[in-house]
């Protein structure tokens, strides 16, 4: 006679984080309390990352619950972290913080060689995605700018897209050139 084991999986409605360190991923760090600290130091942090993730400080970020979402602050106790916490290349303050929204991506550190991506998800407060009003754009004899800027030919409303994210241009011979924006 064999016994069959079953595993029950319970999906949680709590906000959570996913951290990506150059392909190594920490899945679903749940946010359940009114405040949390993310870091490597188990004496201070309750959202603990592996000790070999050196880009993350002992106390990298402080989370404070506000309504259904969380506010994030760089460092803890007004003291900034060593490598910083960024959204769209702007540093998040240890005193002012930043209100997180579902699907938002933040960066820990600035060096692309060891950058860590922190993604916030909130199943209780999912961000609605709006489809672009324009489905196609003619590339004939003109450049096309993609980004969040109101002057962009194709506006993309996402926290990971810069104001002028890219420019598509023709070289006159039918070849398209993609240029990443410098701002």
Short mmCIF file of N, CA and C in Angstrom, two decimals:
data_model
loop_
_atom_site.label_atom_id
_atom_site.label_comp_id
_atom_site.label_asym_id
_atom_site.label_seq_id
_atom_site.Cartn_x
_atom_site.Cartn_y
_atom_site.Cartn_z
N UNK A 1 0.84 -1.18 0.00
CA UNK A 1 0.00 0.00 0.00
C UNK A 1 0.89 1.24 0.00
N UNK A 2 0.62 2.15 -0.87
CA UNK A 2 1.39 3.41 -0.91
C UNK A 2 0.52 4.54 -0.42
N UNK A 3 1.17 5.49 0.22
CA UNK A 3 0.41 6.66 0.66
C UNK A 3 0.71 7.81 -0.28
N UNK A 4 -0.29 8.52 -0.59
CA UNK A 4 -0.16 9.66 -1.51
C UNK A 4 -0.17 10.94 -0.69
N UNK A 5 0.89 11.75 -0.86
CA UNK A 5 0.96 13.03 -0.15
C UNK A 5 0.46 14.14 -1.05
N UNK A 6 -0.27 15.03 -0.48
CA UNK A 6 -0.74 16.18 -1.23
C UNK A 6 -0.22 17.45 -0.58
N UNK A 7 -0.03 18.45 -1.39
CA UNK A 7 0.46 19.73 -0.89
C UNK A 7 -0.59 20.78 -1.21
N UNK A 8 -0.95 21.53 -0.20
CA UNK A 8 -1.92 22.59 -0.38
C UNK A 8 -1.18 23.90 -0.58
N UNK A 9 -1.52 24.60 -1.63
CA UNK A 9 -0.92 25.89 -1.91
C UNK A 9 -1.98 26.96 -1.69
N UNK A 10 -1.67 27.90 -0.83
CA UNK A 10 -2.60 28.97 -0.53
C UNK A 10 -2.06 30.26 -1.15
N UNK A 11 -2.85 30.85 -2.01
CA UNK A 11 -2.46 32.12 -2.62
C UNK A 11 -2.80 33.25 -1.65
N UNK A 12 -1.84 34.11 -1.43
CA UNK A 12 -2.04 35.21 -0.50
C UNK A 12 -2.44 36.47 -1.23
N UNK A 13 -3.18 37.29 -0.56
CA UNK A 13 -3.59 38.58 -1.10
C UNK A 13 -2.67 39.71 -0.64
N UNK A 14 -1.62 39.38 0.13
CA UNK A 14 -0.73 40.40 0.67
C UNK A 14 0.20 40.95 -0.39
N UNK A 15 0.57 42.23 -0.26
CA UNK A 15 1.60 42.78 -1.14
C UNK A 15 2.90 41.98 -0.94
N UNK A 16 3.73 41.93 -1.98
CA UNK A 16 4.99 41.20 -1.88
C UNK A 16 6.04 41.79 -2.81
N UNK A 17 7.29 41.38 -2.58
CA UNK A 17 8.43 41.83 -3.37
C UNK A 17 9.06 40.64 -4.07
N UNK A 18 9.63 40.89 -5.24
CA UNK A 18 10.50 39.93 -5.90
C UNK A 18 11.79 40.67 -6.17
N UNK A 19 12.93 40.08 -5.77
CA UNK A 19 14.23 40.69 -5.99
C UNK A 19 15.01 39.87 -7.00
N UNK A 20 15.63 40.54 -7.96
CA UNK A 20 16.41 39.89 -9.00
C UNK A 20 17.82 40.43 -8.96
N UNK A 21 18.77 39.54 -8.66
CA UNK A 21 20.19 39.88 -8.57
C UNK A 21 20.92 39.18 -9.69
N UNK A 22 20.94 39.82 -10.89
CA UNK A 22 21.64 39.28 -12.04
C UNK A 22 21.22 37.83 -12.35
N UNK A 23 19.92 37.56 -12.28
CA UNK A 23 19.39 36.24 -12.60
C UNK A 23 19.08 35.39 -11.38
N UNK A 24 19.67 35.69 -10.23
CA UNK A 24 19.32 34.99 -8.99
C UNK A 24 18.11 35.71 -8.41
N UNK A 25 17.05 34.97 -8.12
CA UNK A 25 15.80 35.61 -7.73
C UNK A 25 15.34 35.16 -6.35
N UNK A 26 14.89 36.14 -5.56
CA UNK A 26 14.19 35.86 -4.31
C UNK A 26 12.72 36.11 -4.59
N UNK A 27 11.93 35.05 -4.49
CA UNK A 27 10.50 35.16 -4.81
C UNK A 27 9.67 35.46 -3.58
N UNK A 28 8.74 36.32 -3.76
CA UNK A 28 7.63 36.55 -2.84
C UNK A 28 8.01 36.80 -1.40
N UNK A 29 8.71 37.92 -1.16
CA UNK A 29 8.93 38.38 0.20
C UNK A 29 7.66 39.13 0.59
N UNK A 30 6.81 38.49 1.38
CA UNK A 30 5.49 39.06 1.71
C UNK A 30 5.58 40.21 2.69
N UNK A 31 4.76 41.21 2.44
CA UNK A 31 4.63 42.37 3.32
C UNK A 31 3.32 42.20 4.08
N UNK A 32 3.41 41.85 5.36
CA UNK A 32 2.21 41.56 6.14
C UNK A 32 2.05 42.49 7.34
N UNK A 33 3.12 43.12 7.78
CA UNK A 33 3.09 43.98 8.96
C UNK A 33 2.96 45.45 8.54
N UNK A 34 2.80 46.33 9.51
CA UNK A 34 2.71 47.76 9.23
C UNK A 34 4.05 48.36 8.84
N UNK A 35 5.14 47.68 9.20
CA UNK A 35 6.47 48.13 8.79
C UNK A 35 7.40 46.94 8.63
N UNK A 36 8.35 47.10 7.71
CA UNK A 36 9.34 46.05 7.43
C UNK A 36 10.68 46.72 7.14
N UNK A 37 11.75 45.95 7.33
CA UNK A 37 13.09 46.40 6.95
C UNK A 37 13.68 45.31 6.06
N UNK A 38 14.18 45.73 4.88
CA UNK A 38 14.84 44.84 3.94
C UNK A 38 16.34 45.01 4.11
N UNK A 39 17.06 43.89 4.27
CA UNK A 39 18.50 43.98 4.40
C UNK A 39 19.16 42.64 4.63
N UNK A 40 20.49 42.69 4.86
CA UNK A 40 21.26 41.47 5.10
C UNK A 40 21.40 41.14 6.58
N UNK A 41 21.14 42.11 7.46
CA UNK A 41 21.36 41.93 8.89
C UNK A 41 20.13 41.32 9.56
N UNK A 42 20.20 40.04 9.97
CA UNK A 42 19.03 39.41 10.60
C UNK A 42 18.68 40.00 11.97
N UNK A 43 19.59 40.77 12.56
CA UNK A 43 19.30 41.42 13.84
C UNK A 43 18.37 42.62 13.67
N UNK A 44 18.39 43.23 12.46
CA UNK A 44 17.59 44.43 12.23
C UNK A 44 16.49 44.24 11.18
N UNK A 45 16.75 43.39 10.18
CA UNK A 45 15.81 43.24 9.06
C UNK A 45 14.91 42.03 9.27
N UNK A 46 13.66 42.16 8.81
CA UNK A 46 12.76 41.01 8.81
C UNK A 46 12.59 40.45 7.41
N UNK A 47 12.94 41.23 6.39
CA UNK A 47 12.97 40.75 5.00
C UNK A 47 14.46 40.56 4.67
N UNK A 48 14.95 39.36 4.91
CA UNK A 48 16.39 39.10 4.87
C UNK A 48 16.80 38.52 3.52
N UNK A 49 17.89 39.08 2.97
CA UNK A 49 18.46 38.58 1.71
C UNK A 49 19.75 37.83 2.04
N UNK A 50 20.20 36.97 1.14
CA UNK A 50 21.44 36.22 1.39
C UNK A 50 22.63 37.16 1.64
N UNK A 51 23.52 36.72 2.50
CA UNK A 51 24.67 37.52 2.89
C UNK A 51 25.59 37.83 1.71
N UNK A 52 25.59 36.98 0.67
CA UNK A 52 26.46 37.24 -0.48
C UNK A 52 25.88 38.27 -1.46
N UNK A 53 24.70 38.79 -1.19
CA UNK A 53 24.13 39.87 -1.99
C UNK A 53 24.68 41.19 -1.44
N UNK A 54 25.95 41.43 -1.62
CA UNK A 54 26.66 42.54 -1.01
C UNK A 54 26.17 43.93 -1.44
N UNK A 55 25.49 44.03 -2.57
CA UNK A 55 24.97 45.33 -3.01
C UNK A 55 23.92 45.84 -2.03
N UNK A 56 23.20 44.91 -1.41
CA UNK A 56 22.18 45.28 -0.44
C UNK A 56 22.83 45.50 0.91
N UNK A 57 22.54 46.65 1.51
CA UNK A 57 23.10 47.02 2.82
C UNK A 57 22.50 46.16 3.92
N UNK A 58 23.07 46.29 5.11
CA UNK A 58 22.52 45.58 6.26
C UNK A 58 21.07 46.01 6.49
N UNK A 59 20.80 47.32 6.30
CA UNK A 59 19.43 47.87 6.33
C UNK A 59 19.26 48.69 5.06
N UNK A 60 18.80 48.05 3.99
CA UNK A 60 18.71 48.69 2.68
C UNK A 60 17.49 49.60 2.56
N UNK A 61 16.34 49.11 3.03
CA UNK A 61 15.11 49.87 2.83
C UNK A 61 14.13 49.62 3.98
N UNK A 62 13.34 50.65 4.24
CA UNK A 62 12.31 50.60 5.27
C UNK A 62 10.96 50.75 4.56
N UNK A 63 10.01 49.87 4.88
CA UNK A 63 8.67 49.90 4.31
C UNK A 63 7.67 50.27 5.40
N UNK A 64 6.76 51.20 5.09
CA UNK A 64 5.71 51.60 6.02
C UNK A 64 4.38 51.50 5.30
N UNK A 65 3.43 50.80 5.91
CA UNK A 65 2.13 50.60 5.29
C UNK A 65 1.32 51.89 5.34
N UNK A 66 0.74 52.24 4.17
CA UNK A 66 -0.12 53.42 4.05
C UNK A 66 -1.34 52.97 3.24
N UNK A 67 -2.47 52.80 3.92
CA UNK A 67 -3.67 52.29 3.23
C UNK A 67 -3.43 50.85 2.81
N UNK A 68 -3.67 50.56 1.51
CA UNK A 68 -3.46 49.21 0.99
C UNK A 68 -2.07 49.00 0.42
N UNK A 69 -1.28 50.06 0.31
CA UNK A 69 0.05 49.98 -0.27
C UNK A 69 1.12 50.30 0.76
N UNK A 70 2.36 50.39 0.31
CA UNK A 70 3.48 50.69 1.19
C UNK A 70 4.27 51.87 0.65
N UNK A 71 4.83 52.60 1.57
CA UNK A 71 5.77 53.68 1.28
C UNK A 71 7.16 53.07 1.54
N UNK A 72 8.13 53.33 0.65
CA UNK A 72 9.48 52.79 0.81
C UNK A 72 10.47 53.95 1.04
N UNK A 73 11.41 53.72 1.93
CA UNK A 73 12.43 54.71 2.26
C UNK A 73 13.79 54.05 2.10
N UNK A 74 14.76 54.80 1.59
CA UNK A 74 16.13 54.29 1.48
C UNK A 74 16.75 54.23 2.87
N UNK A 75 17.42 53.12 3.19
CA UNK A 75 18.08 52.99 4.48
C UNK A 75 17.08 52.79 5.60
N UNK A 76 17.48 53.26 6.81
CA UNK A 76 16.60 53.12 7.97
C UNK A 76 16.97 54.17 9.01
N UNK A 77 15.97 54.72 9.66
CA UNK A 77 16.21 55.72 10.71
C UNK A 77 16.80 57.01 10.20
N UNK A 78 16.48 57.37 8.96
CA UNK A 78 17.00 58.61 8.39
C UNK A 78 18.40 58.48 7.81
N UNK A 79 19.03 57.34 7.99
CA UNK A 79 20.38 57.11 7.46
C UNK A 79 20.27 56.36 6.13
N UNK A 80 20.83 56.91 5.03
CA UNK A 80 20.71 56.25 3.73
C UNK A 80 21.54 54.97 3.65
N UNK A 81 21.15 54.09 2.74
CA UNK A 81 21.90 52.85 2.50
C UNK A 81 23.18 53.18 1.74
N UNK A 82 24.09 52.24 1.68
CA UNK A 82 25.37 52.45 1.00
C UNK A 82 25.23 52.62 -0.50
N UNK A 83 24.43 51.78 -1.16
CA UNK A 83 24.34 51.81 -2.61
C UNK A 83 23.09 52.50 -3.15
N UNK A 84 22.21 52.92 -2.29
CA UNK A 84 21.05 53.69 -2.71
C UNK A 84 19.90 52.85 -3.23
N UNK A 85 18.77 53.51 -3.33
CA UNK A 85 17.52 52.93 -3.81
C UNK A 85 16.97 53.93 -4.83
N UNK A 86 16.67 53.46 -6.06
CA UNK A 86 16.34 54.36 -7.16
C UNK A 86 15.07 53.94 -7.87
N UNK A 87 14.33 54.95 -8.35
CA UNK A 87 13.21 54.74 -9.25
C UNK A 87 13.44 55.66 -10.44
N UNK A 88 13.47 55.09 -11.64
CA UNK A 88 13.75 55.85 -12.87
C UNK A 88 15.00 56.71 -12.72
N UNK A 89 16.04 56.16 -12.16
CA UNK A 89 17.35 56.80 -11.97
C UNK A 89 17.33 57.96 -10.98
N UNK A 90 16.24 58.14 -10.25
CA UNK A 90 16.17 59.17 -9.21
C UNK A 90 16.25 58.48 -7.85
N UNK A 91 17.12 59.00 -6.98
CA UNK A 91 17.32 58.37 -5.68
C UNK A 91 16.12 58.63 -4.77
N UNK A 92 15.69 57.59 -4.07
CA UNK A 92 14.61 57.70 -3.10
C UNK A 92 15.22 58.15 -1.78
N UNK A 93 14.59 59.10 -1.15
CA UNK A 93 15.10 59.72 0.07
C UNK A 93 14.86 58.84 1.30
N UNK A 94 15.79 58.90 2.28
CA UNK A 94 15.55 58.18 3.53
C UNK A 94 14.51 58.86 4.42
N UNK A 95 14.16 60.12 4.11
CA UNK A 95 13.18 60.83 4.94
C UNK A 95 11.84 61.04 4.23
N UNK A 96 11.84 61.27 2.92
CA UNK A 96 10.59 61.52 2.20
C UNK A 96 9.96 60.23 1.67
N UNK A 97 10.77 59.28 1.24
CA UNK A 97 10.26 58.01 0.75
C UNK A 97 9.54 58.13 -0.58
N UNK A 98 8.88 57.03 -0.96
CA UNK A 98 8.18 56.95 -2.24
C UNK A 98 7.04 55.95 -2.09
N UNK A 99 5.85 56.31 -2.56
CA UNK A 99 4.69 55.42 -2.47
C UNK A 99 4.75 54.40 -3.60
N UNK A 100 4.70 53.13 -3.24
CA UNK A 100 4.78 52.05 -4.22
C UNK A 100 3.42 51.75 -4.84
N UNK A 101 3.45 51.34 -6.10
CA UNK A 101 2.25 50.91 -6.82
C UNK A 101 2.52 49.55 -7.43
N UNK A 102 1.47 48.79 -7.63
CA UNK A 102 1.57 47.45 -8.19
C UNK A 102 2.39 47.44 -9.48
N UNK A 103 3.36 46.53 -9.55
CA UNK A 103 4.17 46.37 -10.76
C UNK A 103 5.38 47.29 -10.83
N UNK A 104 5.56 48.15 -9.86
CA UNK A 104 6.65 49.12 -9.87
C UNK A 104 8.00 48.44 -9.67
N UNK A 105 9.00 48.86 -10.48
CA UNK A 105 10.36 48.34 -10.37
C UNK A 105 11.29 49.42 -9.83
N UNK A 106 12.09 49.04 -8.84
CA UNK A 106 13.09 49.93 -8.27
C UNK A 106 14.45 49.27 -8.43
N UNK A 107 15.51 50.08 -8.37
CA UNK A 107 16.85 49.56 -8.50
C UNK A 107 17.61 49.80 -7.20
N UNK A 108 18.41 48.82 -6.83
CA UNK A 108 19.32 48.96 -5.70
C UNK A 108 20.70 49.01 -6.32
N UNK A 109 21.41 50.12 -6.10
CA UNK A 109 22.72 50.34 -6.72
C UNK A 109 22.56 50.97 -8.09
N UNK A 110 23.70 51.43 -8.64
CA UNK A 110 23.66 52.07 -9.96
C UNK A 110 24.56 51.39 -10.98
N UNK A 111 25.43 50.52 -10.55
CA UNK A 111 26.34 49.84 -11.45
C UNK A 111 25.61 48.71 -12.15
N UNK A 112 25.49 48.75 -13.49
CA UNK A 112 24.77 47.68 -14.21
C UNK A 112 25.36 46.29 -13.99
N UNK A 113 26.62 46.21 -13.58
CA UNK A 113 27.28 44.91 -13.36
C UNK A 113 26.75 44.20 -12.11
N UNK A 114 26.21 44.98 -11.14
CA UNK A 114 25.71 44.34 -9.92
C UNK A 114 24.41 44.96 -9.42
N UNK A 115 23.64 45.48 -10.33
CA UNK A 115 22.36 46.10 -10.03
C UNK A 115 21.34 45.05 -9.58
N UNK A 116 20.55 45.37 -8.57
CA UNK A 116 19.48 44.49 -8.11
C UNK A 116 18.15 45.17 -8.40
N UNK A 117 17.22 44.44 -9.00
CA UNK A 117 15.90 44.96 -9.31
C UNK A 117 14.92 44.46 -8.25
N UNK A 118 14.21 45.40 -7.64
CA UNK A 118 13.18 45.11 -6.66
C UNK A 118 11.84 45.43 -7.32
N UNK A 119 10.94 44.45 -7.42
CA UNK A 119 9.63 44.66 -8.02
C UNK A 119 8.56 44.47 -6.94
N UNK A 120 7.65 45.44 -6.86
CA UNK A 120 6.57 45.45 -5.87
C UNK A 120 5.28 45.01 -6.54
N UNK A 121 4.57 44.09 -5.88
CA UNK A 121 3.27 43.63 -6.38
C UNK A 121 2.25 43.76 -5.26
N UNK A 122 1.04 44.17 -5.62
CA UNK A 122 -0.03 44.25 -4.65
C UNK A 122 -1.31 43.69 -5.26
N UNK A 123 -1.63 42.41 -4.97
CA UNK A 123 -2.84 41.80 -5.53
C UNK A 123 -4.13 42.50 -5.11
N UNK A 124 -4.10 43.22 -3.98
CA UNK A 124 -5.30 43.93 -3.51
C UNK A 124 -5.54 45.22 -4.28
N UNK A 125 -4.50 45.76 -4.86
CA UNK A 125 -4.59 47.06 -5.51
C UNK A 125 -3.87 47.02 -6.86
N UNK A 126 -4.29 46.13 -7.77
CA UNK A 126 -3.58 46.01 -9.04
C UNK A 126 -3.73 47.27 -9.89
N UNK A 127 -2.64 47.64 -10.52
CA UNK A 127 -2.66 48.82 -11.38
C UNK A 127 -3.34 48.43 -12.69
N UNK A 128 -4.28 49.26 -13.10
CA UNK A 128 -4.96 48.98 -14.35
C UNK A 128 -4.06 49.39 -15.51
N UNK A 129 -4.04 48.57 -16.52
CA UNK A 129 -3.25 48.83 -17.71
C UNK A 129 -4.15 49.39 -18.77
N UNK A 130 -3.75 50.53 -19.32
CA UNK A 130 -4.54 51.14 -20.39
C UNK A 130 -3.87 50.85 -21.72
N UNK A 131 -4.66 50.44 -22.67
CA UNK A 131 -4.13 50.17 -24.00
C UNK A 131 -3.85 51.48 -24.70
N UNK A 132 -2.79 51.52 -25.50
CA UNK A 132 -2.51 52.75 -26.24
C UNK A 132 -3.67 53.08 -27.19
N UNK A 133 -3.97 54.37 -27.34
CA UNK A 133 -5.06 54.76 -28.22
C UNK A 133 -4.64 54.59 -29.69
N UNK A 134 -3.35 54.69 -29.96
CA UNK A 134 -2.83 54.52 -31.31
C UNK A 134 -2.31 53.10 -31.46
N UNK A 135 -2.70 52.42 -32.51
CA UNK A 135 -2.27 51.04 -32.72
C UNK A 135 -1.06 50.96 -33.65
N UNK A 136 -0.88 51.95 -34.52
CA UNK A 136 0.27 51.94 -35.43
C UNK A 136 0.68 53.37 -35.74
N UNK A 137 1.94 53.51 -36.14
CA UNK A 137 2.48 54.81 -36.51
C UNK A 137 3.28 54.63 -37.79
N UNK A 138 3.07 55.49 -38.75
CA UNK A 138 3.83 55.42 -39.99
C UNK A 138 5.26 55.91 -39.73
N UNK A 139 6.22 55.19 -40.23
CA UNK A 139 7.62 55.57 -40.09
C UNK A 139 8.15 56.24 -41.35
N UNK A 140 7.25 56.49 -42.30
CA UNK A 140 7.65 57.06 -43.58
C UNK A 140 8.08 58.51 -43.40
N UNK A 141 9.34 58.77 -43.69
CA UNK A 141 9.92 60.13 -43.70
C UNK A 141 9.86 60.86 -42.37
N UNK A 142 9.87 60.15 -41.24
CA UNK A 142 9.90 60.87 -39.97
C UNK A 142 10.46 59.99 -38.85
N UNK A 143 10.95 60.65 -37.82
CA UNK A 143 11.41 59.97 -36.62
C UNK A 143 10.22 59.75 -35.70
N UNK A 144 10.29 58.71 -34.89
CA UNK A 144 9.23 58.42 -33.94
C UNK A 144 9.86 58.30 -32.56
N UNK A 145 9.34 59.08 -31.61
CA UNK A 145 9.83 59.02 -30.24
C UNK A 145 8.86 58.19 -29.40
N UNK A 146 9.43 57.27 -28.61
CA UNK A 146 8.65 56.45 -27.69
C UNK A 146 9.01 56.86 -26.26
N UNK A 147 8.01 57.01 -25.40
CA UNK A 147 8.28 57.35 -24.01
C UNK A 147 7.06 57.86 -23.29
N UNK A 148 7.28 58.31 -22.05
CA UNK A 148 6.18 58.83 -21.23
C UNK A 148 5.88 60.30 -21.51
N UNK A 149 6.80 61.00 -22.15
CA UNK A 149 6.64 62.43 -22.42
C UNK A 149 5.37 62.69 -23.23
N UNK A 150 4.71 63.81 -22.92
CA UNK A 150 3.47 64.15 -23.65
C UNK A 150 3.74 64.45 -25.12
N UNK A 151 4.99 64.78 -25.47
CA UNK A 151 5.34 65.06 -26.87
C UNK A 151 5.76 63.80 -27.63
N UNK A 152 5.79 62.65 -26.98
CA UNK A 152 6.18 61.40 -27.65
C UNK A 152 5.12 61.02 -28.69
N UNK A 153 5.59 60.49 -29.83
CA UNK A 153 4.66 60.02 -30.86
C UNK A 153 3.88 58.81 -30.37
N UNK A 154 4.55 57.96 -29.58
CA UNK A 154 3.90 56.80 -29.00
C UNK A 154 4.14 56.85 -27.50
N UNK A 155 3.09 57.26 -26.76
CA UNK A 155 3.22 57.39 -25.32
C UNK A 155 3.07 56.02 -24.67
N UNK A 156 4.01 55.72 -23.76
CA UNK A 156 4.01 54.46 -23.02
C UNK A 156 3.98 54.81 -21.54
N UNK A 157 2.87 54.54 -20.90
CA UNK A 157 2.70 54.90 -19.49
C UNK A 157 3.07 53.72 -18.61
N UNK A 158 4.34 53.66 -18.22
CA UNK A 158 4.82 52.59 -17.34
C UNK A 158 5.97 53.15 -16.51
N UNK A 159 6.09 52.73 -15.25
CA UNK A 159 7.15 53.27 -14.40
C UNK A 159 8.56 52.92 -14.88
N UNK A 160 8.70 51.90 -15.72
CA UNK A 160 10.02 51.51 -16.20
C UNK A 160 10.41 52.18 -17.52
N UNK A 161 9.52 53.01 -18.07
CA UNK A 161 9.78 53.70 -19.32
C UNK A 161 10.16 55.14 -19.01
N UNK A 162 11.27 55.61 -19.61
CA UNK A 162 11.70 57.00 -19.39
C UNK A 162 10.88 57.96 -20.24
N UNK A 163 11.06 59.26 -19.99
CA UNK A 163 10.29 60.28 -20.75
C UNK A 163 10.53 60.14 -22.24
N UNK A 164 11.79 60.04 -22.65
CA UNK A 164 12.13 59.80 -24.06
C UNK A 164 12.92 58.50 -24.07
N UNK A 165 12.20 57.40 -24.15
CA UNK A 165 12.81 56.08 -23.98
C UNK A 165 13.63 55.66 -25.20
N UNK A 166 13.11 55.92 -26.39
CA UNK A 166 13.82 55.53 -27.62
C UNK A 166 13.31 56.36 -28.78
N UNK A 167 14.15 56.43 -29.82
CA UNK A 167 13.76 57.10 -31.05
C UNK A 167 13.99 56.11 -32.19
N UNK A 168 12.97 55.95 -33.04
CA UNK A 168 13.08 55.09 -34.21
C UNK A 168 13.21 56.02 -35.40
N UNK A 169 14.23 55.76 -36.21
CA UNK A 169 14.53 56.65 -37.33
C UNK A 169 14.88 55.83 -38.56
N UNK A 170 14.64 56.38 -39.73
CA UNK A 170 15.01 55.73 -40.98
C UNK A 170 16.31 56.36 -41.46
N UNK A 171 17.20 55.54 -42.03
CA UNK A 171 18.45 56.07 -42.56
C UNK A 171 18.32 56.47 -44.03
N UNK A 172 17.12 56.48 -44.58
CA UNK A 172 16.89 56.88 -45.96
C UNK A 172 16.99 55.72 -46.94
N UNK A 173 17.48 54.57 -46.50
CA UNK A 173 17.62 53.41 -47.38
C UNK A 173 16.65 52.30 -46.97
N UNK A 174 15.73 52.63 -46.10
CA UNK A 174 14.76 51.64 -45.66
C UNK A 174 15.15 50.92 -44.38
N UNK A 175 16.29 51.24 -43.83
CA UNK A 175 16.75 50.62 -42.60
C UNK A 175 16.32 51.46 -41.41
N UNK A 176 15.82 50.81 -40.38
CA UNK A 176 15.39 51.53 -39.18
C UNK A 176 16.53 51.54 -38.17
N UNK A 177 16.72 52.68 -37.54
CA UNK A 177 17.75 52.83 -36.50
C UNK A 177 17.04 53.09 -35.19
N UNK A 178 17.40 52.34 -34.15
CA UNK A 178 16.83 52.53 -32.82
C UNK A 178 17.88 53.21 -31.97
N UNK A 179 17.51 54.30 -31.35
CA UNK A 179 18.43 55.04 -30.51
C UNK A 179 17.85 55.12 -29.11
N UNK A 180 18.63 54.70 -28.15
CA UNK A 180 18.21 54.82 -26.74
C UNK A 180 18.42 56.27 -26.33
N UNK A 181 17.44 56.82 -25.67
CA UNK A 181 17.50 58.21 -25.22
C UNK A 181 18.59 58.43 -24.20
N UNK A 182 19.14 59.61 -24.15
CA UNK A 182 20.15 59.99 -23.17
C UNK A 182 19.54 60.69 -21.97
N UNK A 183 18.23 60.96 -21.97
CA UNK A 183 17.58 61.60 -20.82
C UNK A 183 16.30 60.95 -20.47
#
